[in-house]
Coordinates of C-alpha atoms in Angstrom, one line a residue:
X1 CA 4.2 -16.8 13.1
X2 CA 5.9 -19.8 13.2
X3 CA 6.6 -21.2 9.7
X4 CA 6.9 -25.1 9.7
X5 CA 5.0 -27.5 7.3
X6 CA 5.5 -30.9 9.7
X7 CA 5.9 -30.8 13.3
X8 CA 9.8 -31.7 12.8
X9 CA 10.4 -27.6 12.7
X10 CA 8.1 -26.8 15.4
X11 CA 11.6 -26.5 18.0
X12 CA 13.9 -23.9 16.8
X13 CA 17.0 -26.1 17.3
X14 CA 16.1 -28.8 14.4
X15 CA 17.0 -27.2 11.3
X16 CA 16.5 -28.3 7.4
X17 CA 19.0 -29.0 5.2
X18 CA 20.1 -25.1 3.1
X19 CA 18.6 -26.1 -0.1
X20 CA 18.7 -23.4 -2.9
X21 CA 15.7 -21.8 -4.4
X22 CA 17.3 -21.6 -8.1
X23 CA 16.7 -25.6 -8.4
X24 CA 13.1 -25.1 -7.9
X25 CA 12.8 -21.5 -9.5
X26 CA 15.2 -21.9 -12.3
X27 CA 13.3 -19.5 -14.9
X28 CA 12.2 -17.2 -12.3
X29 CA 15.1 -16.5 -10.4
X30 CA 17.3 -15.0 -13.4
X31 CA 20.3 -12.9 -11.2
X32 CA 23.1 -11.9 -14.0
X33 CA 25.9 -13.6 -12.1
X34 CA 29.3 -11.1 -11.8
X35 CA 31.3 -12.7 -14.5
X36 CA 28.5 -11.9 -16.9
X37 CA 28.3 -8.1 -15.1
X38 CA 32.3 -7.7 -15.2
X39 CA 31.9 -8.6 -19.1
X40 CA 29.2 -6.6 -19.5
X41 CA 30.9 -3.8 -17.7
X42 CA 34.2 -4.0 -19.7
X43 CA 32.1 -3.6 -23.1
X44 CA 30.5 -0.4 -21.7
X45 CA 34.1 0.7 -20.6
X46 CA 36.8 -0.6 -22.9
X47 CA 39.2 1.9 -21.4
X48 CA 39.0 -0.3 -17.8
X49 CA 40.1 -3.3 -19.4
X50 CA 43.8 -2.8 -18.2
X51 CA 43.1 -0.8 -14.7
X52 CA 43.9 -3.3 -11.5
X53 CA 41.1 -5.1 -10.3
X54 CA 42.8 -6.3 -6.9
X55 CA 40.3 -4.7 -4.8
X56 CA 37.8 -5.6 -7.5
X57 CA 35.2 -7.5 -5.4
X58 CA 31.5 -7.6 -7.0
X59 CA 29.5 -8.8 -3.7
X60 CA 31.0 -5.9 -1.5
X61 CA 32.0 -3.5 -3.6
X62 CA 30.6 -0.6 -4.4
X63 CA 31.7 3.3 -6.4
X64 CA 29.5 6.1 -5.2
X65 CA 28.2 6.6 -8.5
X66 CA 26.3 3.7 -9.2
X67 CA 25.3 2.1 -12.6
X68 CA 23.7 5.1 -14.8
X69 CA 21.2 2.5 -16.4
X70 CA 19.8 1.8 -12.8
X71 CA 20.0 5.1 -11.7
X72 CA 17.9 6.1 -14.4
X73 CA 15.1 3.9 -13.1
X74 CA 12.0 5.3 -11.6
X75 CA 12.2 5.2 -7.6
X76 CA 9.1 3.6 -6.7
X77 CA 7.4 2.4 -2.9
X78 CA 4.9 -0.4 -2.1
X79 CA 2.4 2.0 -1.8
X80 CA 2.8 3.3 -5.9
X81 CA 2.5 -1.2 -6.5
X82 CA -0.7 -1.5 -4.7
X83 CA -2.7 -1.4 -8.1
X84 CA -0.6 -3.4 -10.3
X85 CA -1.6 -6.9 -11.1
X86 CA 2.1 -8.2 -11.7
X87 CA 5.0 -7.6 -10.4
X88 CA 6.9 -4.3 -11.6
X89 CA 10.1 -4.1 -14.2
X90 CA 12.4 -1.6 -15.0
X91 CA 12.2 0.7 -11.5
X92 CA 13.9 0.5 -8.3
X93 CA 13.1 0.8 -4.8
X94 CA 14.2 0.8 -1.1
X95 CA 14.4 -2.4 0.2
X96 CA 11.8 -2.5 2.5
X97 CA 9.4 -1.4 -0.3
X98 CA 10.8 -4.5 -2.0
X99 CA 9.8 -6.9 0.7
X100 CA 7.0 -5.0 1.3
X101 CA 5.4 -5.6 -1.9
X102 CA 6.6 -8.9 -1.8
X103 CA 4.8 -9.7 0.9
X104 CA 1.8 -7.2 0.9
X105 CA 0.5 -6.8 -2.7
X106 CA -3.2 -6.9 -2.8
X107 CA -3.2 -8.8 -6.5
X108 CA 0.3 -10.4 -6.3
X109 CA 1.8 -10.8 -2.1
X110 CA 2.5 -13.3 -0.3
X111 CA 0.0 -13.3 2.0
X112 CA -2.9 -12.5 0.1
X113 CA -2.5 -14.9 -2.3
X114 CA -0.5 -18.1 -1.0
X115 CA -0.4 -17.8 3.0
X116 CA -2.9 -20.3 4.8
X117 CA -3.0 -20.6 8.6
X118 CA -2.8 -23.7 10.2
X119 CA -6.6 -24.0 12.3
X120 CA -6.5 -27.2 14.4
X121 CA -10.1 -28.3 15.6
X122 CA -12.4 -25.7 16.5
X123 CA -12.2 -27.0 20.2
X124 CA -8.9 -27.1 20.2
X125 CA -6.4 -30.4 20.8
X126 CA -7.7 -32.0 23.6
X127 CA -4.0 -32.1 25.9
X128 CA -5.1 -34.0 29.0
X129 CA -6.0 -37.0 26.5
X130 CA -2.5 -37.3 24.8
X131 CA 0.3 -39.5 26.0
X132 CA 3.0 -37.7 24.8
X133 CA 4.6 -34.7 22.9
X134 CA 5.4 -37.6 20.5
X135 CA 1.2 -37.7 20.1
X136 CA 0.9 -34.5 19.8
X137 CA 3.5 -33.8 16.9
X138 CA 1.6 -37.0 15.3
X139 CA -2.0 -35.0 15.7
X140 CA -0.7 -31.8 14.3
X141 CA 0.7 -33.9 11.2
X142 CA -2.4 -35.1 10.9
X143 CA -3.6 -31.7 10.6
X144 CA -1.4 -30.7 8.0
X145 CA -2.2 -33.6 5.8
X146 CA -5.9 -33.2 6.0
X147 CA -4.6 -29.6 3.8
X148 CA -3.8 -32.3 1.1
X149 CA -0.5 -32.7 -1.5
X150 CA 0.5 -30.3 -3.8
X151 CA 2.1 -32.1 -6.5
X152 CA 3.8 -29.3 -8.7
X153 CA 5.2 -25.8 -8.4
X154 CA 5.0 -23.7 -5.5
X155 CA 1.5 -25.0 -3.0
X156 CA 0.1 -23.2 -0.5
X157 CA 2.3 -22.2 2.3
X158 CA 0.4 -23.0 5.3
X159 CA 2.1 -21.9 8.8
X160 CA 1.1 -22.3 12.0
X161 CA 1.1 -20.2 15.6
X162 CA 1.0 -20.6 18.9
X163 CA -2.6 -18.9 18.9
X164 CA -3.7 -22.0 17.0
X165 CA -2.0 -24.8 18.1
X166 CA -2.9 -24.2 22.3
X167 CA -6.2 -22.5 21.3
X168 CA -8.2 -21.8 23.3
X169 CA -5.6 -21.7 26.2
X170 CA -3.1 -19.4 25.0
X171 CA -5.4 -16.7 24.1
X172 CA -6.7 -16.7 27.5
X173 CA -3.7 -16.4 28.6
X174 CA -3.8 -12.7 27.2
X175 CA -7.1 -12.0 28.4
X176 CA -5.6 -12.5 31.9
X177 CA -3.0 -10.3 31.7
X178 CA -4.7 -7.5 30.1
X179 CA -8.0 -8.2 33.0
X180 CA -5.5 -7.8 35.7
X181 CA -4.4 -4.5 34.2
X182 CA -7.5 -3.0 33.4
X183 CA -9.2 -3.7 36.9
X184 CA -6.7 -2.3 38.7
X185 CA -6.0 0.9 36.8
X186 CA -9.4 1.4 35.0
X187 CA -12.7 -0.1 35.8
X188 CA -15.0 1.5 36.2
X189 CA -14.2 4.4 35.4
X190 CA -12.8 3.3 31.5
X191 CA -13.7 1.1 28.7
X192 CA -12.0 -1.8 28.2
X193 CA -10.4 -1.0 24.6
X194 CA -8.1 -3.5 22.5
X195 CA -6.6 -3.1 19.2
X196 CA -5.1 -6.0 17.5
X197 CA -2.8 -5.6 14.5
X198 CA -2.6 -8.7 12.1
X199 CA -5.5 -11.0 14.1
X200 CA -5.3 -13.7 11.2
X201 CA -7.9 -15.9 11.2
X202 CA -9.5 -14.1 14.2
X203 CA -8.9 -17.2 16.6
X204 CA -6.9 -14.3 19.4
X205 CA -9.6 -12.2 19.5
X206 CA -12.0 -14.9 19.9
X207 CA -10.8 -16.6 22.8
X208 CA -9.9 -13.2 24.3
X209 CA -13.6 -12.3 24.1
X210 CA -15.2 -15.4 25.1
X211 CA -13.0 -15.6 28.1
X212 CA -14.4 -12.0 29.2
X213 CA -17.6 -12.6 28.7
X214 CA -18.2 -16.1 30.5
X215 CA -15.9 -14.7 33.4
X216 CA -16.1 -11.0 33.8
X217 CA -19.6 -9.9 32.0
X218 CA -19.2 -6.8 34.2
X219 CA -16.0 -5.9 32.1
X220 CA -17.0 -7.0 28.9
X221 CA -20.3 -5.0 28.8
X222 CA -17.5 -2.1 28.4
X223 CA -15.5 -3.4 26.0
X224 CA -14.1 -2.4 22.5
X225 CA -11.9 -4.6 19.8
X226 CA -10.6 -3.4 17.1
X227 CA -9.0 -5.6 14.5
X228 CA -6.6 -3.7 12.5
X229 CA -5.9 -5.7 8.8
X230 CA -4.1 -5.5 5.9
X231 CA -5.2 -8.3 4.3
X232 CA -8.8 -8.2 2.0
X233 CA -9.4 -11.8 2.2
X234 CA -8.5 -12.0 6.3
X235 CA -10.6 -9.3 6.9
X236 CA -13.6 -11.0 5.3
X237 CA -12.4 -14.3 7.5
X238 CA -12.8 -11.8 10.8
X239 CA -15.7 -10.2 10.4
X240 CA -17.7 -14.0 9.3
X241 CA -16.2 -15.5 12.6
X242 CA -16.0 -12.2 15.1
X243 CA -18.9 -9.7 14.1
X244 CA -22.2 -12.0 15.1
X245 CA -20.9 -13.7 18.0
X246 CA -19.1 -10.2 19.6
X247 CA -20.8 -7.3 18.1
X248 CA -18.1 -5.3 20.3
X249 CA -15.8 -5.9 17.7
X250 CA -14.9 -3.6 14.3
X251 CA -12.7 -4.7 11.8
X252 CA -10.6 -2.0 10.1
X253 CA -9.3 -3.1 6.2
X254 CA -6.3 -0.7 5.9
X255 CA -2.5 -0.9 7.4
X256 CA -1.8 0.3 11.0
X257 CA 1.3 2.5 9.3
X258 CA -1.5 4.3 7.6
X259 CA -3.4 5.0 10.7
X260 CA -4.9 8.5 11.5
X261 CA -7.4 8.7 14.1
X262 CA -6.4 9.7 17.8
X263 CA -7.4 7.4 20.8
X264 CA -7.6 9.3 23.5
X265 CA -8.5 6.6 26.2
X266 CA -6.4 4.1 27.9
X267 CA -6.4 1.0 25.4
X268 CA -4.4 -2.2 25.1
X269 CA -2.4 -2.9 22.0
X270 CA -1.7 -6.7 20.7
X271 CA 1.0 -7.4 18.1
X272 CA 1.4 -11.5 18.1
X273 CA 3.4 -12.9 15.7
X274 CA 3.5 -9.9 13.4
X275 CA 6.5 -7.9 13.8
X276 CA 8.7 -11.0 12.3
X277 CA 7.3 -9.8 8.7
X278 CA 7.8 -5.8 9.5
X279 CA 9.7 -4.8 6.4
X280 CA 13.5 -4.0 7.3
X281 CA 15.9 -1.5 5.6
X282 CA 19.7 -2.9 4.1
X283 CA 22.5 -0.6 4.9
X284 CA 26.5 -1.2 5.2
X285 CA 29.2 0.9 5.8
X286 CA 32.3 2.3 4.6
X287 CA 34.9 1.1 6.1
X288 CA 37.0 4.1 5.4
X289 CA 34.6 6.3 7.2
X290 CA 32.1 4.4 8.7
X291 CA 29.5 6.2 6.8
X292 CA 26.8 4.2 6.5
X293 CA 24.7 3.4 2.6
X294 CA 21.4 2.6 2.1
X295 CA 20.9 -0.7 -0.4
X296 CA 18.7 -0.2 -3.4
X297 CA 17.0 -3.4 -5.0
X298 CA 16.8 -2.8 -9.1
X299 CA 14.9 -4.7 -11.2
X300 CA 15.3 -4.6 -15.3
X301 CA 13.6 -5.8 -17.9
X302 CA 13.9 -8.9 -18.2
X303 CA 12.9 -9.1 -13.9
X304 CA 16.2 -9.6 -12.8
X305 CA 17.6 -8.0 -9.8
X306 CA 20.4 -6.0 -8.6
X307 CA 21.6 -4.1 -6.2
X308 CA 23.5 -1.4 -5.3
X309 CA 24.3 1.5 -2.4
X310 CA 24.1 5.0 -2.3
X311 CA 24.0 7.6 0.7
X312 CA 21.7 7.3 3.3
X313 CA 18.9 10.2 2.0
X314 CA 15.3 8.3 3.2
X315 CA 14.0 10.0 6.2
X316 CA 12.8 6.8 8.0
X317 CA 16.9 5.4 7.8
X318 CA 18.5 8.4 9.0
X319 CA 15.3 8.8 11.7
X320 CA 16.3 5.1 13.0
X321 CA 20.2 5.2 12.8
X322 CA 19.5 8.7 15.1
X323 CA 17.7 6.5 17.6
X324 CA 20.8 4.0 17.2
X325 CA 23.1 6.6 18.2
X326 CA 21.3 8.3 20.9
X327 CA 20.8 4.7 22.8
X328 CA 24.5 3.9 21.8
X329 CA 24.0 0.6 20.9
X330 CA 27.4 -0.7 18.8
X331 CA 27.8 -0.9 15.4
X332 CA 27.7 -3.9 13.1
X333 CA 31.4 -3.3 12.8
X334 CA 34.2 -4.7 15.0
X335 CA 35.2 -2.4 17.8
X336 CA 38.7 -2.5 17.0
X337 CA 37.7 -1.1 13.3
X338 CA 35.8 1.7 14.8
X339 CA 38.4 2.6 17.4
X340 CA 41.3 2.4 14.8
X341 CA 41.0 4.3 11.5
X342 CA 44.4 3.8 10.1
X343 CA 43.3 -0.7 10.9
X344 CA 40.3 0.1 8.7
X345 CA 42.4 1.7 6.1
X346 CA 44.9 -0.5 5.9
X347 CA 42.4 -3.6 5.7
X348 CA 40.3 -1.6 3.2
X349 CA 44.0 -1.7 0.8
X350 CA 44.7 -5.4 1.0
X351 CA 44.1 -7.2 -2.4
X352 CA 40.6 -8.7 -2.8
X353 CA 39.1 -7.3 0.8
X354 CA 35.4 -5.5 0.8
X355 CA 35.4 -2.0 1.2
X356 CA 31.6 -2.2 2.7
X357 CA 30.6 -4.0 5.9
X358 CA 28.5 -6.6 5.9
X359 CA 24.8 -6.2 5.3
X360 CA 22.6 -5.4 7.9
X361 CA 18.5 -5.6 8.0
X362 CA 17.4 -3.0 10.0
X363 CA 13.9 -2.5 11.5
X364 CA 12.6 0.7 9.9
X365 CA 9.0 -0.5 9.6
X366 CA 9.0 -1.3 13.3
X367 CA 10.3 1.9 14.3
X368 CA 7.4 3.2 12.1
X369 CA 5.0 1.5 14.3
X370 CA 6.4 2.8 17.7
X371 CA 6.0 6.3 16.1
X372 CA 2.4 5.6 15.3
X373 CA 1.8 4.0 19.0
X374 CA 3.5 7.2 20.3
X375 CA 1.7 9.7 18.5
X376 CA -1.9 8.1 18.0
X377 CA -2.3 6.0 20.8
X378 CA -0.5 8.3 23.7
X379 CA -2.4 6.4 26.6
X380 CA -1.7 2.7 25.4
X381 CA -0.2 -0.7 26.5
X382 CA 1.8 -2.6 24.5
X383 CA 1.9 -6.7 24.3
X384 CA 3.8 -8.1 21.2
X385 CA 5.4 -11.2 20.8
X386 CA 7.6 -12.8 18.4
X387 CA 11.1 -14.4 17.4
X388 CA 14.5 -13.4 19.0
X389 CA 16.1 -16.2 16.8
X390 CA 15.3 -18.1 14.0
X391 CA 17.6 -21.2 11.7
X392 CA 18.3 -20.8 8.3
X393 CA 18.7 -16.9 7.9
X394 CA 20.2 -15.6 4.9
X395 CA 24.0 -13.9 5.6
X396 CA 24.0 -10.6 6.9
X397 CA 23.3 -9.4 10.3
X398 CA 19.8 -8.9 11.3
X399 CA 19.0 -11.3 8.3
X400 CA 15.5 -13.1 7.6
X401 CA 14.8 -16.1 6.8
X402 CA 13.1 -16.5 3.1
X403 CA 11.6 -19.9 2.2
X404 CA 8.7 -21.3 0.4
X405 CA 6.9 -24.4 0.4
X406 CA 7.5 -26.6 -2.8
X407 CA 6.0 -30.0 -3.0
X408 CA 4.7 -30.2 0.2
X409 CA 8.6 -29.1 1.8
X410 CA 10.2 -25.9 3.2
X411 CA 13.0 -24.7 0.8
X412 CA 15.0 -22.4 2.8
X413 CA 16.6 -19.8 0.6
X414 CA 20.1 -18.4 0.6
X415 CA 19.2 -14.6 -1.2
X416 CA 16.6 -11.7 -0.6
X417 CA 16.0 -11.9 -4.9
X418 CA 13.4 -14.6 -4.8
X419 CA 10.2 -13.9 -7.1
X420 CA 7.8 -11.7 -5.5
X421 CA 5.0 -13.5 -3.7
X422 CA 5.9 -17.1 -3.6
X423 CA 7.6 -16.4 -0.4
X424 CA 8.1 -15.9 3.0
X425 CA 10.4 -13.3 4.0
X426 CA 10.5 -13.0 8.1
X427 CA 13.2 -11.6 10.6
X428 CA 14.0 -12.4 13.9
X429 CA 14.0 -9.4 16.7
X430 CA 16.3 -8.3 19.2
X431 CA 13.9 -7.8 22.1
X432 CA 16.3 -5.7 24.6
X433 CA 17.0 -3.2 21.7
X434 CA 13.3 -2.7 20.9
X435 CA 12.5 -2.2 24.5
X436 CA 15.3 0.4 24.5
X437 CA 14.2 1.7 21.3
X438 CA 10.2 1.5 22.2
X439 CA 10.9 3.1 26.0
X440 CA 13.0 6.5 24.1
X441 CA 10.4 7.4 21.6
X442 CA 7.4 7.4 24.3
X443 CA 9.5 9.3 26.6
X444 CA 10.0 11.6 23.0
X445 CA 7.8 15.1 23.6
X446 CA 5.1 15.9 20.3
X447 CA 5.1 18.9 18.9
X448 CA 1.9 21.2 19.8
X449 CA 0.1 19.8 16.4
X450 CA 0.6 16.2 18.3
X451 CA -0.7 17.1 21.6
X452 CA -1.6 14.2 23.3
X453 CA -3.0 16.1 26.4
X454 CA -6.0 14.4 28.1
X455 CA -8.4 17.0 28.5
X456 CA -10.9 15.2 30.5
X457 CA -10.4 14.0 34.7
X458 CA -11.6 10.8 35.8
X459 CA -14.0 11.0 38.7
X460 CA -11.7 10.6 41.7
X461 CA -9.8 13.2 40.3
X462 CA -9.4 17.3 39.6
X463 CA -10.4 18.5 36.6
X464 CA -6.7 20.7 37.5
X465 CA -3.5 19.5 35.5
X466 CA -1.8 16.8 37.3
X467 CA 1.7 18.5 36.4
X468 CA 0.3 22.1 37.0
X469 CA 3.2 21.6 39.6
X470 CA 5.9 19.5 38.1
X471 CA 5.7 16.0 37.6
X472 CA 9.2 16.2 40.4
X473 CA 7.8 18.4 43.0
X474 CA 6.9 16.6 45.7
X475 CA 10.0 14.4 45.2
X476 CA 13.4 14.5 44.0
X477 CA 13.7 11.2 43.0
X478 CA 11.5 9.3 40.3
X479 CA 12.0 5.7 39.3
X480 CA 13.5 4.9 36.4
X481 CA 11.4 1.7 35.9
X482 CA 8.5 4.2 35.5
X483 CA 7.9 6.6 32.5
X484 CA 7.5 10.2 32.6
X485 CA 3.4 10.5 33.6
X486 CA 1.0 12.2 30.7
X487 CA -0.1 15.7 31.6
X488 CA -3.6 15.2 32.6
X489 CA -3.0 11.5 33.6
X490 CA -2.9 11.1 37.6
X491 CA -3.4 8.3 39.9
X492 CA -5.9 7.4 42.5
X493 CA -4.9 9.4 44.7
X494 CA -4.2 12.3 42.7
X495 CA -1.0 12.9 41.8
X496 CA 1.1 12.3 38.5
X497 CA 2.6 9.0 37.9
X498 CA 3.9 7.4 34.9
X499 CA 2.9 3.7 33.3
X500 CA 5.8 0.7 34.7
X501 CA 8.3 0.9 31.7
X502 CA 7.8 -2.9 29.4
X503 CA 9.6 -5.9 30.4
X504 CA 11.0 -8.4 28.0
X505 CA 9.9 -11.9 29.2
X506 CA 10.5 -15.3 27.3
X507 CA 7.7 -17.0 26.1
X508 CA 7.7 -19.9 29.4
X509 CA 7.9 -17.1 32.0
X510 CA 4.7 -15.1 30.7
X511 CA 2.8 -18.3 30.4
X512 CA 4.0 -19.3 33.4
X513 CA 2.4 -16.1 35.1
X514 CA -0.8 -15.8 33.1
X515 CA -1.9 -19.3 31.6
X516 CA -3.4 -22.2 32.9
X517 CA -0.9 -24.5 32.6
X518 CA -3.1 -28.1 33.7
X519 CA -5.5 -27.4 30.3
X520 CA -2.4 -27.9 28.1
X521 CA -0.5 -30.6 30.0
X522 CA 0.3 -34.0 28.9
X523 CA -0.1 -37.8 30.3
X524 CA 3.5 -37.8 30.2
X525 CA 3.9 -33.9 32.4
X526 CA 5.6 -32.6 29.3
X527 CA 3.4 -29.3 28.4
X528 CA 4.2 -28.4 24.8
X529 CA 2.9 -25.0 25.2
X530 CA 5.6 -24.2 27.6
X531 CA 8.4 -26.0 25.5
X532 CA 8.4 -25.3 22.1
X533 CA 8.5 -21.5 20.8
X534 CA 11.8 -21.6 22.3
X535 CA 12.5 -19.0 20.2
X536 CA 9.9 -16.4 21.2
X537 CA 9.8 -13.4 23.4
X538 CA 7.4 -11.8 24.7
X539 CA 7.4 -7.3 25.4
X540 CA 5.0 -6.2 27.9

């Protein structure tokens, strides 16, 4: 989802100016600074007053036995928040959970209480009528100002998406690609069945729908959406604009990391503009031993924060820096480090340097949902789209972006301790890595509890097992742009294949191949839907 409250940020390349959220926060954002810690410290410990402090470096440094006061703090997730009506003191938590519930608390998150999506005229913006892209940033202002002024304290933070700004173009767009698919693989022999995760205001799943049924009846009298949704108050929105007009579609209030039910059938599975707020992890490393720490956020009292690192323990880390290893993509440290111990050792001794790497955001939520596509939806197809890059990202590798809107303009922030709920945490994906990550844990086998064996044949078919054989017997060579095939799943003419493996595609070459390009061009032949979202990617 693209934030932006004027046209001006609609292009990646034209940043804002860093502004700093403690100037509009200044009695919420209460971080102890580290001259009032090292004071704090020394009263504690008296007897530290005289040992060197050379290496004595309070951003990157860390002692394996972190402060006993937060230690003593409950451990808390997201989920234990859900009921609370204000955000929680004295605990800590796992940074996801931290942005988690900062984003996702039903009484207190971000997006149930302050996010508003931009929804330009129900038509649409009539493209063929406008001069210019000059015009068209002018209309979409427009848009934003019929919203009205908020004159104090944090407003409403309205965003906007592709979805909504070329609608109903771009969501036909989708509904080509995924016709295409299904007609050649599956009608008539299978339903048409979509799940989208995150549908917002509904406006995808709309135009998805209404393209089917005024060009393909046939197909839609087979077809299935289902909305999945987080968020009480967007679910209502989806169900008042979907339900009537396409009773094919159900609307499921829950999150999709808390799914449980199997589908067996071939389906189609949309993620637009919703992996960008997929909680991430903070770990660094030793730079003695390149053992890596997870980062706990604290929070005391008073609602300050802190931080500080222990060894990786959660399940979901060690589970994702596995995945890291076994696809051998590098470290977030340089190579010469890693290939030289005695380099990091001797850089580790010099007076004032870090003894922890820098931070790094790393997608754990997102590997949560590939696990959930593996094991619940065995015979999908995945379509998700979102950021590779994005301006104004807080330091660290793999580091969001956090801003709010204050007065009617985007504050960029500089730190991940911002109050919970009054903004907008989002991170930009490295599409090659997920592809690599997303292509190893389908190829992963389930255990016999996780069969995903199809135990019915289609009608062209034996009701034998397609791999009775080997999936490799009648040929010693298989592709590798193809997975390994499902036992039970074989082609038309009968013999095991596996689904194309995804492609990473920027967001001009797949509009290129499935929109209609004339319906969003200009007087001028600029086509905005093609230009901007620069910074988007498509996986497919």
């Amino acid at each position: 989802m693209l934030r932006a409250t004027s046209s001006a940020r609609l292009v990646a390349k034209r940043k804002l100016p860093r502004v700093r959220p403690r100037s509009a926060f200044s009695t919420s954002l209460r971080v102890q600074n580290d001259e009032q810690r090292e004071r704090e410290r020394r009263i504690r410990n008296p007897d530290d007053i005289h040992k060197d402090k050379f290496n004595y470096n309070p951003e990157v440094s860390f002692t394996e036995e972190p402060n006993v006061e937060h230690v003593q703090y409950p451990t808390v997730t997201a989920n234990d928040l859900e009921s609370r009506d204000t955000p929680p003191t004295e605990v800590r938590m796992l940074v996801r959970d931290f942005i988690e519930d900062s984003l996702y608390n039903p009484n207190y998150g971000y997006f149930p209480r302050q996010a508003v999506i931009l929804d330009p005229p129900s038509a649409g913006f009539d493209f063929p009528s406008l001069r210019n892209v000059v015009q068209f940033e002018k209309k979409v202002t427009e848009k934003y100002i019929s919203y009205g002024y908020d004159t104090s304290g944090p407003g409403r933070q309205i965003w906007h998406t592709p979805t909504e700004l070329f609608k109903p173009w771009y969501g036909h767009a989708i509904a080509k690609c995924f016709i295409s698919e299904y007609l050649l693989k599956y009608f008539p022999y299978e339903d048409f069945v979509i799940y989208e995760i995150g549908a917002g205001n509904g406006t995808l799943a709309s135009n998805i729908l209404d393209y089917i049924r005024d060009n393909h009846p046939d197909v839609y009298d087979r077809t299935r959406y289902n909305i999945v949704e987080i968020s009480g108050r967007m679910v209502e929105v989806q169900k008042e604009r979907l339900c009537e007009s396409h009773p094919c579609v159900t609307v499921n209030h829950q999150s999709v990391f808390h799914w449980t039910k199997r589908e067996p059938a071939p389906c189609f599975f949309i993620a637009m503009e919703v992996i960008d707020n997929f909680a991430h992890d903070l770990i660094r490393y030793d730079l003695r031993t390149l053992e890596p720490y997870q980062g706990w956020v604290t929070i005391d009292h008073n609602g300050d924060f802190g931080m500080h690192y222990t060894r990786v323990s959660d399940p979901l880390i060690r589970s994702f820096l596995d995945v890291r290893r076994r696809l051998k993509h590098p470290l977030p440290i340089r190579p010469v480090f890693q290939k030289y111990p005695a380099l990091r050792r001797a850089y580790a001794n010099l007076p004032l340097a870090p003894n922890l790497s820098e931070e790094e955001y790393i997608p754990t939520r997102l590997l949560s949902l590939l696990l959930t596509l593996r094991n619940y939806f065995p015979r999908h197809r995945l379509l998700l789209s979102d950021f590779h890059s994005l301006p104004d990202t807080i330091p660290g590798r793999n580091a969001p972006v956090v801003q709010t809107r204050f007065r009617n303009t985007t504050v960029p922030c500089t730190t991940l301790f911002v109050k919970q709920g009054y903004f907008d945490i989002f991170f930009p994906t490295d599409f090659e890595r997920l592809r690599d990550m997303y292509e190893l844990i389908l190829s992963e086998p389930l255990g016999p509890s996780q069969s995903t064996s199809v135990n019915r044949a289609l009608p062209h078919t034996s009701s034998a097992s397609s791999l009775s054989l080997g999936s490799d017997f009648f040929s010693s060579y298989y592709p590798k742009n193809r997975r390994t095939p499902l036992d039970g799943v074989v082609s038309a003419s009968g013999l095991p294949v596996g689904e194309r493996k995804s492609s990473v595609f920027t967001h001009a070459e797949f509009l290129q191949r499935y929109a209609d390009l004339k319906m969003t061009r200009l007087k001028s032949g600029e086509n905005p839907m093609l230009e901007y979202y620069q910074n988007v990617k498509f996986l497919f």
